[in-house]
Short mmCIF file of C-alpha atoms in Angstrom, two decimals:
data_model
loop_
_atom_site.label_atom_id
_atom_site.label_comp_id
_atom_site.label_asym_id
_atom_site.label_seq_id
_atom_site.Cartn_x
_atom_site.Cartn_y
_atom_site.Cartn_z
CA UNK A 15 -9.71 -277.65 -152.50
CA UNK A 16 -11.12 -280.58 -154.51
CA UNK A 17 -8.14 -282.76 -153.62
CA UNK A 18 -8.50 -281.88 -149.95
CA UNK A 19 -12.18 -282.84 -150.02
CA UNK A 20 -11.40 -286.23 -151.57
CA UNK A 21 -8.66 -286.87 -148.98
CA UNK A 22 -10.93 -286.06 -146.05
CA UNK A 23 -13.70 -288.30 -147.39
CA UNK A 24 -11.23 -291.17 -147.74
CA UNK A 25 -10.08 -290.71 -144.12
CA UNK A 26 -13.66 -290.57 -142.84
CA UNK A 27 -14.53 -293.79 -144.65
CA UNK A 28 -11.87 -295.71 -142.67
CA UNK A 29 -12.94 -294.53 -139.21
CA UNK A 30 -14.75 -296.77 -136.72
CA UNK A 31 -18.37 -295.63 -136.65
CA UNK A 32 -20.51 -295.08 -133.53
CA UNK A 33 -22.65 -292.53 -131.77
CA UNK A 34 -20.58 -289.80 -130.14
CA UNK A 35 -20.65 -290.82 -126.48
CA UNK A 36 -18.20 -291.35 -123.68
CA UNK A 37 -17.27 -294.68 -125.27
CA UNK A 38 -16.88 -293.28 -128.81
CA UNK A 39 -16.03 -289.67 -128.23
CA UNK A 40 -14.42 -288.37 -131.42
CA UNK A 41 -16.12 -286.54 -134.31
CA UNK A 42 -14.89 -285.19 -137.65
CA UNK A 43 -16.97 -282.91 -139.88
CA UNK A 44 -16.57 -281.51 -143.42
CA UNK A 45 -18.49 -278.37 -144.40
CA UNK A 46 -19.09 -275.87 -147.15
CA UNK A 47 -20.15 -272.37 -146.27
CA UNK A 48 -20.80 -268.72 -146.99
CA UNK A 49 -18.67 -265.97 -145.45
CA UNK A 50 -20.36 -262.63 -144.74
CA UNK A 51 -18.41 -259.52 -143.75
CA UNK A 52 -19.16 -256.38 -141.82
CA UNK A 53 -16.28 -253.87 -142.07
CA UNK A 54 -15.30 -250.47 -143.40
CA UNK A 55 -16.35 -251.57 -146.87
CA UNK A 56 -19.87 -252.50 -145.89
CA UNK A 57 -22.18 -254.74 -143.84
CA UNK A 58 -23.28 -257.86 -145.67
CA UNK A 59 -24.61 -259.92 -142.75
CA UNK A 60 -27.67 -261.92 -143.89
CA UNK A 61 -27.54 -260.41 -147.41
CA UNK A 62 -28.47 -263.53 -149.28
CA UNK A 63 -28.49 -262.05 -152.81
CA UNK A 64 -25.16 -260.19 -152.63
CA UNK A 65 -21.86 -261.46 -153.92
CA UNK A 66 -21.09 -265.00 -152.69
CA UNK A 67 -17.84 -265.60 -150.83
CA UNK A 68 -17.46 -269.31 -150.19
CA UNK A 69 -15.38 -271.38 -147.77
CA UNK A 70 -14.65 -275.00 -146.84
CA UNK A 71 -13.85 -276.14 -143.33
CA UNK A 72 -12.98 -279.16 -141.25
CA UNK A 73 -13.90 -279.75 -137.58
CA UNK A 74 -12.43 -282.17 -135.10
CA UNK A 75 -14.14 -282.49 -131.69
CA UNK A 76 -14.02 -284.47 -128.47
CA UNK A 77 -17.02 -285.55 -126.35
CA UNK A 78 -16.74 -284.44 -122.68
CA UNK A 79 -20.16 -285.39 -121.34
CA UNK A 80 -23.82 -285.42 -122.32
CA UNK A 81 -23.90 -281.62 -122.66
CA UNK A 82 -20.38 -280.45 -123.53
CA UNK A 83 -17.92 -280.98 -126.39
CA UNK A 84 -14.68 -279.21 -127.23
CA UNK A 85 -13.16 -279.01 -130.70
CA UNK A 86 -11.17 -277.26 -133.41
CA UNK A 87 -12.25 -275.75 -136.74
CA UNK A 88 -9.95 -274.94 -139.67
CA UNK A 89 -11.43 -272.92 -142.53
CA UNK A 90 -10.19 -271.78 -145.95
CA UNK A 91 -12.12 -269.45 -148.22
CA UNK A 92 -12.82 -265.95 -149.50
CA UNK A 93 -13.74 -262.84 -147.55
CA UNK A 94 -15.01 -259.62 -149.05
CA UNK A 95 -17.54 -256.83 -149.57
CA UNK A 96 -18.79 -255.47 -152.87
CA UNK A 97 -20.67 -252.23 -153.49
CA UNK A 98 -19.60 -250.25 -150.44
CA UNK A 99 -22.36 -249.52 -148.07
CA UNK A 100 -20.89 -246.76 -145.94
CA UNK A 101 -19.47 -244.60 -148.73
CA UNK A 102 -20.90 -242.69 -151.61
CA UNK A 103 -18.37 -244.04 -154.02
CA UNK A 104 -18.61 -247.73 -154.84
CA UNK A 105 -15.75 -249.80 -153.58
CA UNK A 106 -14.91 -253.47 -153.41
CA UNK A 107 -12.82 -255.42 -150.96
CA UNK A 108 -11.84 -259.07 -151.58
CA UNK A 109 -9.25 -261.32 -149.96
CA UNK A 110 -8.34 -264.86 -149.03
CA UNK A 111 -9.37 -266.08 -145.55
CA UNK A 112 -7.65 -268.56 -143.25
CA UNK A 113 -9.20 -269.31 -139.91
CA UNK A 114 -8.37 -271.64 -137.00
CA UNK A 115 -10.15 -271.59 -133.66
CA UNK A 116 -11.00 -273.54 -130.53
CA UNK A 117 -14.70 -274.16 -129.86
CA UNK A 118 -16.59 -275.07 -126.72
CA UNK A 119 -20.08 -276.45 -127.44
CA UNK A 120 -23.16 -276.85 -125.21
CA UNK A 121 -25.80 -279.36 -126.37
CA UNK A 122 -29.36 -278.83 -125.21
CA UNK A 123 -30.71 -282.34 -125.83
CA UNK A 124 -29.43 -285.03 -123.47
CA UNK A 125 -30.91 -287.99 -125.36
CA UNK A 126 -28.30 -289.03 -127.90
CA UNK A 127 -30.93 -290.99 -129.90
CA UNK A 128 -32.98 -287.83 -130.65
CA UNK A 129 -33.29 -286.66 -134.28
CA UNK A 130 -32.32 -283.02 -133.66
CA UNK A 131 -29.60 -281.71 -131.35
CA UNK A 132 -29.55 -277.89 -131.14
CA UNK A 133 -26.48 -276.30 -129.58
CA UNK A 134 -24.67 -273.06 -128.84
CA UNK A 135 -20.93 -272.46 -128.73
CA UNK A 136 -18.19 -269.96 -128.04
CA UNK A 137 -14.89 -269.81 -129.88
CA UNK A 138 -11.47 -268.21 -129.72
CA UNK A 139 -9.00 -268.32 -132.57
CA UNK A 140 -6.85 -266.57 -135.15
CA UNK A 141 -7.88 -265.23 -138.54
CA UNK A 142 -5.69 -264.27 -141.47
CA UNK A 143 -6.89 -262.08 -144.33
CA UNK A 144 -4.32 -262.34 -147.09
CA UNK A 145 -3.77 -261.54 -150.75
CA UNK A 146 -5.73 -258.26 -150.61
CA UNK A 147 -7.11 -257.28 -153.97
CA UNK A 148 -6.95 -253.76 -155.38
CA UNK A 149 -9.92 -251.63 -154.48
CA UNK A 150 -11.17 -248.67 -156.41
CA UNK A 151 -9.65 -246.17 -154.01
CA UNK A 152 -6.49 -248.13 -153.00
CA UNK A 153 -3.02 -247.10 -154.04
CA UNK A 154 -1.30 -250.31 -152.95
CA UNK A 155 -1.88 -253.64 -151.29
CA UNK A 156 1.52 -253.89 -149.65
CA UNK A 157 0.00 -253.85 -146.13
CA UNK A 158 -1.45 -257.36 -146.38
CA UNK A 159 0.59 -258.62 -143.40
CA UNK A 160 -1.60 -256.52 -141.19
CA UNK A 161 -4.48 -258.90 -141.88
CA UNK A 162 -3.83 -261.29 -138.94
CA UNK A 163 -6.00 -260.93 -135.84
CA UNK A 164 -7.21 -262.90 -132.83
CA UNK A 165 -10.94 -263.44 -132.96
CA UNK A 166 -13.51 -263.94 -130.18
CA UNK A 167 -16.94 -265.20 -131.10
CA UNK A 168 -19.74 -267.64 -130.77
CA UNK A 169 -22.79 -268.97 -132.49
CA UNK A 170 -25.65 -271.42 -132.77
CA UNK A 171 -26.29 -274.59 -134.67
CA UNK A 172 -28.14 -277.86 -134.90
CA UNK A 173 -27.24 -281.48 -135.66
CA UNK A 174 -29.65 -283.78 -137.47
CA UNK A 175 -28.83 -287.41 -136.61
CA UNK A 176 -29.03 -289.76 -139.57
CA UNK A 177 -27.63 -292.81 -137.79
CA UNK A 178 -25.33 -293.71 -134.92
CA UNK A 179 -22.49 -292.77 -137.24
CA UNK A 180 -23.52 -289.96 -139.55
CA UNK A 181 -25.33 -286.67 -139.30
CA UNK A 182 -25.88 -283.30 -140.94
CA UNK A 183 -24.78 -280.16 -139.14
CA UNK A 184 -25.52 -276.50 -139.66
CA UNK A 185 -23.94 -273.77 -137.56
CA UNK A 186 -23.51 -270.02 -137.87
CA UNK A 187 -20.32 -268.59 -136.40
CA UNK A 188 -19.88 -264.94 -135.56
CA UNK A 189 -16.35 -263.55 -135.14
CA UNK A 190 -15.19 -260.26 -133.65
CA UNK A 191 -11.48 -259.59 -134.32
CA UNK A 192 -9.14 -257.88 -131.88
CA UNK A 193 -8.12 -255.27 -134.44
CA UNK A 194 -9.55 -253.10 -137.22
CA UNK A 195 -6.90 -252.95 -139.92
CA UNK A 196 -7.27 -256.27 -141.67
CA UNK A 197 -9.23 -254.63 -144.48
CA UNK A 198 -6.63 -251.79 -144.83
CA UNK A 199 -9.20 -249.32 -143.62
CA UNK A 200 -6.44 -246.82 -142.93
CA UNK A 201 -6.28 -246.29 -146.68
CA UNK A 202 -9.84 -245.03 -146.65
CA UNK A 203 -10.97 -241.63 -145.55
CA UNK A 204 -13.06 -242.89 -142.62
CA UNK A 205 -12.74 -244.18 -139.10
CA UNK A 206 -11.68 -247.80 -138.70
CA UNK A 207 -14.47 -250.36 -138.21
CA UNK A 208 -13.57 -253.80 -136.87
CA UNK A 209 -13.60 -256.47 -139.56
CA UNK A 210 -16.35 -258.75 -138.25
CA UNK A 211 -17.52 -261.86 -140.01
CA UNK A 212 -20.44 -264.32 -139.98
CA UNK A 213 -19.85 -267.74 -141.44
CA UNK A 214 -22.69 -270.11 -142.34
CA UNK A 215 -21.53 -273.76 -142.32
CA UNK A 216 -23.44 -276.77 -143.64
CA UNK A 217 -22.00 -280.25 -143.92
CA UNK A 218 -21.74 -283.77 -142.65
CA UNK A 219 -20.04 -285.24 -139.61
CA UNK A 220 -19.09 -288.72 -138.46
CA UNK A 221 -18.47 -289.99 -134.92
CA UNK A 222 -15.85 -292.61 -134.12
CA UNK A 223 -13.54 -294.06 -131.50
CA UNK A 224 -9.83 -294.66 -131.77
CA UNK A 225 -10.28 -297.65 -129.47
CA UNK A 226 -13.61 -299.52 -129.49
CA UNK A 227 -12.60 -301.67 -126.51
CA UNK A 228 -10.94 -299.31 -124.09
CA UNK A 229 -10.09 -301.87 -121.41
CA UNK A 230 -9.21 -304.64 -123.87
CA UNK A 231 -11.57 -307.21 -122.34
CA UNK A 232 -13.18 -308.22 -125.63
CA UNK A 233 -16.46 -306.38 -125.00
CA UNK A 234 -17.05 -303.22 -127.10
CA UNK A 235 -17.22 -299.98 -125.18
CA UNK A 236 -20.87 -299.45 -126.11
CA UNK A 237 -21.84 -302.75 -124.42
CA UNK A 238 -19.26 -302.69 -121.62
CA UNK A 239 -20.90 -302.05 -118.26
CA UNK A 240 -17.49 -302.18 -116.55
CA UNK A 241 -15.28 -300.11 -118.89
CA UNK A 242 -12.19 -300.00 -116.64
CA UNK A 243 -11.59 -303.71 -116.06
CA UNK A 244 -7.87 -304.40 -115.43
CA UNK A 245 -5.98 -306.11 -118.23
CA UNK A 246 -6.10 -309.90 -118.30
CA UNK A 247 -9.19 -310.23 -116.11
CA UNK A 248 -11.89 -312.66 -117.36
CA UNK A 249 -15.23 -310.93 -117.91
CA UNK A 250 -18.85 -311.83 -118.65
CA UNK A 251 -20.96 -310.77 -121.64
CA UNK A 252 -21.42 -307.30 -120.09
CA UNK A 253 -17.68 -306.74 -119.74
CA UNK A 254 -17.70 -307.09 -115.96
CA UNK A 255 -15.19 -309.28 -114.09
CA UNK A 256 -16.46 -312.79 -113.41
CA UNK A 257 -17.85 -313.48 -109.94
CA UNK A 258 -18.19 -317.26 -109.96
CA UNK A 259 -19.46 -317.62 -106.40
CA UNK A 260 -21.77 -314.59 -106.71
CA UNK A 261 -20.59 -313.00 -103.48
CA UNK A 262 -20.21 -309.54 -105.00
CA UNK A 263 -16.39 -309.72 -105.24
CA UNK A 264 -14.83 -310.38 -108.65
CA UNK A 265 -12.85 -313.61 -109.02
CA UNK A 266 -9.55 -311.81 -109.58
CA UNK A 267 -9.93 -310.07 -106.20
CA UNK A 268 -11.61 -312.95 -104.37
CA UNK A 269 -9.30 -314.62 -101.85
CA UNK A 270 -12.02 -317.05 -100.83
CA UNK A 271 -13.47 -318.49 -104.06
CA UNK A 272 -16.33 -320.90 -103.64
CA UNK A 273 -18.11 -319.00 -100.86
CA UNK A 274 -21.72 -320.28 -100.72
CA UNK A 275 -24.26 -317.96 -102.28
CA UNK A 276 -25.97 -315.54 -99.91
CA UNK A 277 -23.08 -315.39 -97.41
CA UNK A 278 -21.91 -311.90 -96.40
CA UNK A 279 -18.27 -311.32 -97.27
CA UNK A 280 -15.59 -308.68 -96.76
CA UNK A 281 -13.78 -306.63 -99.43
CA UNK A 282 -11.62 -309.57 -100.52
CA UNK A 283 -14.54 -312.01 -100.80
CA UNK A 284 -13.99 -313.91 -97.55
CA UNK A 285 -16.89 -314.68 -95.19
CA UNK A 286 -16.93 -312.59 -92.05
CA UNK A 287 -15.26 -314.07 -88.96
CA UNK A 288 -16.32 -311.84 -86.07
CA UNK A 289 -14.33 -313.66 -83.36
CA UNK A 290 -11.27 -314.10 -85.62
CA UNK A 291 -10.90 -317.78 -84.81
CA UNK A 292 -10.41 -318.82 -88.43
CA UNK A 293 -13.92 -320.23 -88.82
CA UNK A 294 -16.39 -318.13 -90.82
CA UNK A 295 -19.42 -316.83 -88.95
CA UNK A 296 -21.86 -318.87 -91.05
CA UNK A 297 -20.08 -322.08 -89.96
CA UNK A 298 -19.14 -321.00 -86.44
CA UNK A 299 -21.16 -322.80 -83.77
CA UNK A 300 -19.33 -320.84 -81.06
CA UNK A 301 -19.35 -317.29 -82.49
CA UNK A 302 -17.94 -315.54 -79.40
CA UNK A 303 -14.78 -317.54 -78.80
CA UNK A 304 -12.10 -315.39 -77.13
CA UNK A 305 -9.26 -314.32 -79.39
CA UNK A 306 -6.23 -316.62 -79.79
CA UNK A 307 -8.10 -319.69 -78.47
CA UNK A 308 -7.57 -322.87 -80.52
CA UNK A 309 -10.80 -324.12 -82.05
CA UNK A 310 -12.12 -327.14 -83.95
CA UNK A 311 -13.71 -327.16 -87.41
CA UNK A 312 -16.97 -325.85 -85.93
CA UNK A 313 -15.29 -322.83 -84.39
CA UNK A 314 -15.63 -324.15 -80.84
CA UNK A 315 -12.71 -324.15 -78.37
CA UNK A 316 -10.80 -327.42 -78.31
CA UNK A 317 -11.71 -329.91 -75.55
CA UNK A 318 -8.91 -332.46 -75.88
CA UNK A 319 -10.07 -334.71 -73.04
CA UNK A 320 -13.75 -334.54 -74.05
CA UNK A 321 -14.97 -333.60 -70.56
CA UNK A 322 -17.11 -330.70 -71.78
CA UNK A 323 -14.70 -327.99 -70.59
CA UNK A 324 -12.58 -326.19 -73.21
CA UNK A 325 -8.82 -326.62 -72.93
CA UNK A 326 -8.22 -322.93 -72.24
CA UNK A 327 -10.42 -323.22 -69.11
CA UNK A 328 -9.55 -326.80 -68.09
CA UNK A 329 -7.40 -327.06 -64.94
CA UNK A 330 -7.52 -330.86 -65.01
CA UNK A 331 -6.48 -331.82 -68.55
CA UNK A 332 -6.60 -335.52 -69.31
CA UNK A 333 -9.88 -336.19 -67.51
CA UNK A 334 -11.61 -339.17 -69.19
CA UNK A 335 -14.39 -338.27 -71.61
CA UNK A 336 -16.72 -340.41 -69.46
CA UNK A 337 -16.50 -337.67 -66.83
CA UNK A 338 -18.48 -335.28 -69.04
CA UNK A 339 -21.31 -333.93 -66.93
CA UNK A 340 -19.46 -334.82 -63.71
CA UNK A 341 -16.80 -332.08 -63.68
CA UNK A 342 -16.53 -328.59 -62.23
CA UNK A 343 -16.43 -325.49 -64.42
CA UNK A 344 -12.63 -325.83 -64.23
CA UNK A 345 -12.80 -329.30 -65.77
CA UNK A 346 -11.98 -331.28 -62.62
CA UNK A 347 -13.99 -334.44 -61.69
CA UNK A 348 -16.51 -334.12 -58.84
CA UNK A 349 -16.98 -336.46 -55.81
CA UNK A 350 -20.39 -335.57 -54.45
CA UNK A 351 -20.47 -338.08 -51.57
CA UNK A 352 -16.78 -337.60 -50.70
CA UNK A 353 -15.98 -341.29 -50.71
CA UNK A 354 -12.88 -340.90 -52.89
CA UNK A 355 -14.59 -342.31 -55.95
CA UNK A 356 -15.24 -339.68 -58.66
CA UNK A 357 -18.88 -339.26 -59.52
CA UNK A 358 -18.39 -340.39 -63.12
CA UNK A 359 -17.22 -343.78 -61.75
CA UNK A 360 -19.43 -343.84 -58.63
CA UNK A 361 -22.55 -345.94 -59.05
CA UNK A 362 -23.84 -344.57 -55.73
CA UNK A 363 -23.11 -340.85 -56.09
CA UNK A 364 -25.24 -339.87 -53.10
CA UNK A 365 -24.02 -342.60 -50.72
CA UNK A 366 -20.45 -343.00 -49.53
CA UNK A 367 -19.07 -346.36 -50.55
CA UNK A 368 -15.91 -348.17 -51.39
CA UNK A 369 -13.88 -348.20 -54.55
CA UNK A 370 -14.09 -352.00 -54.78
CA UNK A 371 -17.88 -351.73 -55.03
CA UNK A 372 -17.80 -348.78 -57.54
CA UNK A 373 -18.46 -346.23 -54.84
CA UNK A 374 -21.39 -348.08 -53.36
CA UNK A 375 -21.59 -349.30 -49.76
CA UNK A 376 -19.98 -352.70 -49.16
CA UNK A 377 -22.58 -355.49 -48.77
CA UNK A 378 -22.41 -356.77 -45.21
CA UNK A 379 -21.60 -360.40 -44.48
CA UNK A 380 -24.95 -360.98 -42.69
CA UNK A 381 -26.79 -359.64 -45.76
CA UNK A 382 -24.91 -362.02 -48.04
CA UNK A 383 -25.75 -364.86 -45.62
CA UNK A 384 -29.47 -364.10 -45.79
CA UNK A 385 -29.39 -364.04 -49.59
CA UNK A 386 -27.51 -367.34 -49.67
CA UNK A 387 -30.05 -368.93 -47.32
CA UNK A 388 -32.85 -367.62 -49.51
CA UNK A 389 -31.52 -369.45 -52.56
CA UNK A 390 -33.19 -372.66 -51.54
CA UNK A 391 -35.06 -371.46 -48.51
CA UNK A 392 -37.99 -370.10 -50.48
CA UNK A 393 -40.37 -372.97 -51.26
CA UNK A 394 -43.37 -373.19 -53.56
CA UNK A 395 -46.14 -375.66 -54.00
CA UNK A 396 -45.28 -378.28 -56.62
CA UNK A 397 -45.68 -376.98 -60.17
CA UNK A 398 -47.04 -373.67 -58.80
CA UNK A 399 -45.91 -370.10 -58.03
CA UNK A 400 -47.73 -370.09 -54.70
CA UNK A 401 -45.26 -369.46 -51.86
CA UNK A 402 -45.39 -371.86 -48.91
CA UNK A 403 -45.72 -370.24 -45.52
CA UNK A 404 -42.48 -371.86 -44.43
CA UNK A 405 -40.73 -369.30 -46.64
CA UNK A 406 -42.16 -366.26 -44.83
CA UNK A 407 -39.31 -365.94 -42.31
CA UNK A 408 -36.56 -365.75 -44.87
CA UNK A 409 -38.61 -363.37 -47.03
CA UNK A 410 -39.26 -361.10 -44.03
CA UNK A 411 -35.49 -361.03 -43.43
CA UNK A 412 -35.07 -359.76 -47.01
CA UNK A 413 -37.73 -357.10 -46.35
CA UNK A 414 -35.82 -355.86 -43.30
CA UNK A 415 -32.55 -355.71 -45.25
CA UNK A 416 -34.19 -353.56 -47.95
CA UNK A 417 -35.66 -351.22 -45.37
CA UNK A 418 -32.34 -350.85 -43.56
CA UNK A 419 -30.50 -350.13 -46.82
CA UNK A 420 -32.52 -347.64 -48.87
CA UNK A 421 -29.77 -347.41 -51.51
CA UNK A 422 -30.29 -351.08 -52.43
CA UNK A 423 -32.16 -352.18 -55.48
CA UNK A 424 -32.96 -355.85 -55.76
CA UNK A 425 -32.99 -358.12 -58.78
CA UNK A 426 -35.13 -361.26 -58.20
CA UNK A 427 -34.33 -364.15 -60.57
CA UNK A 428 -36.24 -367.45 -60.77
CA UNK A 429 -34.75 -370.82 -61.95
CA UNK A 430 -36.02 -374.45 -62.37
CA UNK A 431 -34.61 -377.91 -62.99
CA UNK A 432 -34.99 -379.65 -66.34
CA UNK A 433 -37.87 -381.90 -65.45
CA UNK A 434 -40.86 -381.29 -67.70
CA UNK A 435 -41.49 -379.06 -70.68
CA UNK A 436 -38.86 -376.25 -71.10
CA UNK A 437 -41.49 -373.66 -72.05
CA UNK A 438 -43.54 -374.48 -68.96
CA UNK A 439 -40.37 -374.33 -66.85
CA UNK A 440 -39.61 -370.85 -68.27
CA UNK A 441 -43.10 -369.62 -67.43
CA UNK A 442 -42.91 -371.16 -63.95
CA UNK A 443 -39.57 -369.43 -63.21
CA UNK A 444 -41.00 -366.06 -64.23
CA UNK A 445 -44.14 -366.52 -62.16
CA UNK A 446 -42.22 -367.57 -59.03
CA UNK A 447 -39.85 -364.53 -59.28
CA UNK A 448 -42.89 -362.26 -59.74
CA UNK A 449 -44.60 -363.83 -56.71
CA UNK A 450 -41.57 -363.04 -54.52
CA UNK A 451 -41.52 -359.48 -55.86
CA UNK A 452 -45.20 -359.03 -54.97
CA UNK A 453 -44.60 -360.39 -51.45
CA UNK A 454 -41.88 -357.76 -50.87
CA UNK A 455 -44.07 -355.00 -52.30
CA UNK A 456 -46.90 -356.07 -50.03
CA UNK A 457 -44.49 -355.65 -47.10
CA UNK A 458 -43.79 -352.03 -48.04
CA UNK A 459 -40.81 -352.18 -50.42
CA UNK A 460 -41.19 -349.74 -53.31
CA UNK A 461 -41.75 -351.48 -56.63
CA UNK A 462 -39.22 -349.10 -58.22
CA UNK A 463 -36.50 -350.84 -56.17
CA UNK A 464 -37.47 -354.31 -57.38
CA UNK A 465 -37.19 -356.20 -60.67
CA UNK A 466 -38.01 -359.82 -61.44
CA UNK A 467 -37.09 -362.21 -64.24
CA UNK A 468 -37.21 -365.92 -65.03
CA UNK A 469 -34.54 -368.05 -66.69
CA UNK A 470 -36.24 -371.48 -66.67
CA UNK A 471 -33.87 -374.43 -66.81
CA UNK A 472 -31.11 -372.63 -68.72
CA UNK A 473 -28.79 -371.65 -65.82
CA UNK A 474 -28.31 -374.74 -63.59
CA UNK A 475 -25.80 -374.59 -60.74
CA UNK A 476 -25.72 -378.39 -60.20
CA UNK A 477 -26.35 -381.48 -62.27
CA UNK A 478 -29.94 -382.36 -63.04
CA UNK A 479 -29.13 -386.09 -62.99
CA UNK A 480 -29.55 -386.37 -59.23
CA UNK A 481 -32.36 -385.38 -56.92
CA UNK A 482 -29.95 -383.30 -54.84
CA UNK A 483 -28.71 -381.44 -57.90
CA UNK A 484 -32.20 -380.76 -59.18
CA UNK A 485 -33.16 -379.38 -55.78
CA UNK A 486 -30.23 -376.91 -55.96
CA UNK A 487 -31.32 -375.78 -59.42
CA UNK A 488 -34.86 -374.97 -58.25
CA UNK A 489 -34.08 -371.62 -56.62
CA UNK A 490 -34.76 -367.88 -56.32
CA UNK A 491 -31.68 -365.64 -56.38
CA UNK A 492 -31.40 -362.12 -54.90
CA UNK A 493 -28.81 -359.69 -56.32
CA UNK A 494 -28.23 -356.21 -54.92
CA UNK A 495 -28.06 -353.67 -57.74
CA UNK A 496 -26.63 -350.18 -57.46
CA UNK A 497 -27.65 -347.68 -60.15
CA UNK A 498 -27.10 -343.93 -60.62
#
């Protein structure tokens, strides 16, 4: 027995120490105890002062959950009764005792850090009573082989926690054998009484784990918040797989690493793409694109010709991008005035014109003649912007042209020769153009249809070296302007 005790202590000293939990579920205990019998030789339950029959035992248990354990107990010792209690003549029964059983334990205290842990248990096992000694009224001990029985029992106990590793345990185990002949009661002149026992056990226990890092991720089980991480997966300090982009999907499962933080993702870590166009919802500027439609990087249907109508709807592919805003919902250019010039090229979209004049009406020959006559036909007082009355006829002709052609807009440009100061010439050209503009406005032409500007001496049409040339350069030009 002494050698066995030393061996068990040596084994316990090498075990990994921890509190008995799901992470570190194994426990070994070593106990000494007192065996009390109740059989045909007497009832010695709770008889503290009677003969002492000692035993040593070893337990090995496995944690199931916070309340239940299951384990084995093996016990070696002595079993007996002295000074018979049920008979007038004194008798004595002594034997060796071997006992192995399976125990199921219920723990009342859920907190594993508590000092005391009371418990109850049930057990089922086999008991051998062997080496029967002579008793005062025995003739023989040759029936010792009859001393093997199955035993059903239970009991109570309490653990006192000394540390995460060690503790002291007491438990009392009652056993009721499935037979009554282990004490050779048939040799006595009485009815058989089942050979019950009560064993008091007191000893130490230690909790340990065979594997302190169950999933092999480098984080001890006690600290591992993700104890079933697959092998080879990188983990953080808590033993959980790394999630670099913090999208809730571990890196080793994430098929879309680098997803911006705060973006909703699917089970493989990829941002949701509701219209399945290949562009994630958080980037998709056209989130309801029909399925199988080609899209750009913004998730919008391709518009190869840039006319504002997606390719899958465009019946006139190849329309110039300049036509954007001047196409039908089918992507075909419009021609509002029906003059054969598409609106995106037509300067006069509301008035039928000719292609040569960008869709605007062709300027009539008589109009051009009036404008040519006006070049030098409008006269001003010398060095002044005051119009001479001799100019009224030609100006009134211009008024009539503007009234007859409401689509016309007129640019009025003043010019001088190079006689005098250039700055004064510039100012004079501006004033003379403005004076003509005011004359036309006073005759009923909307100011929105008229613009004026001066160019001084910078745009001569003839030489300024002759009087005739200088006269040509002093002029007011009219240009018809067509605008959308």
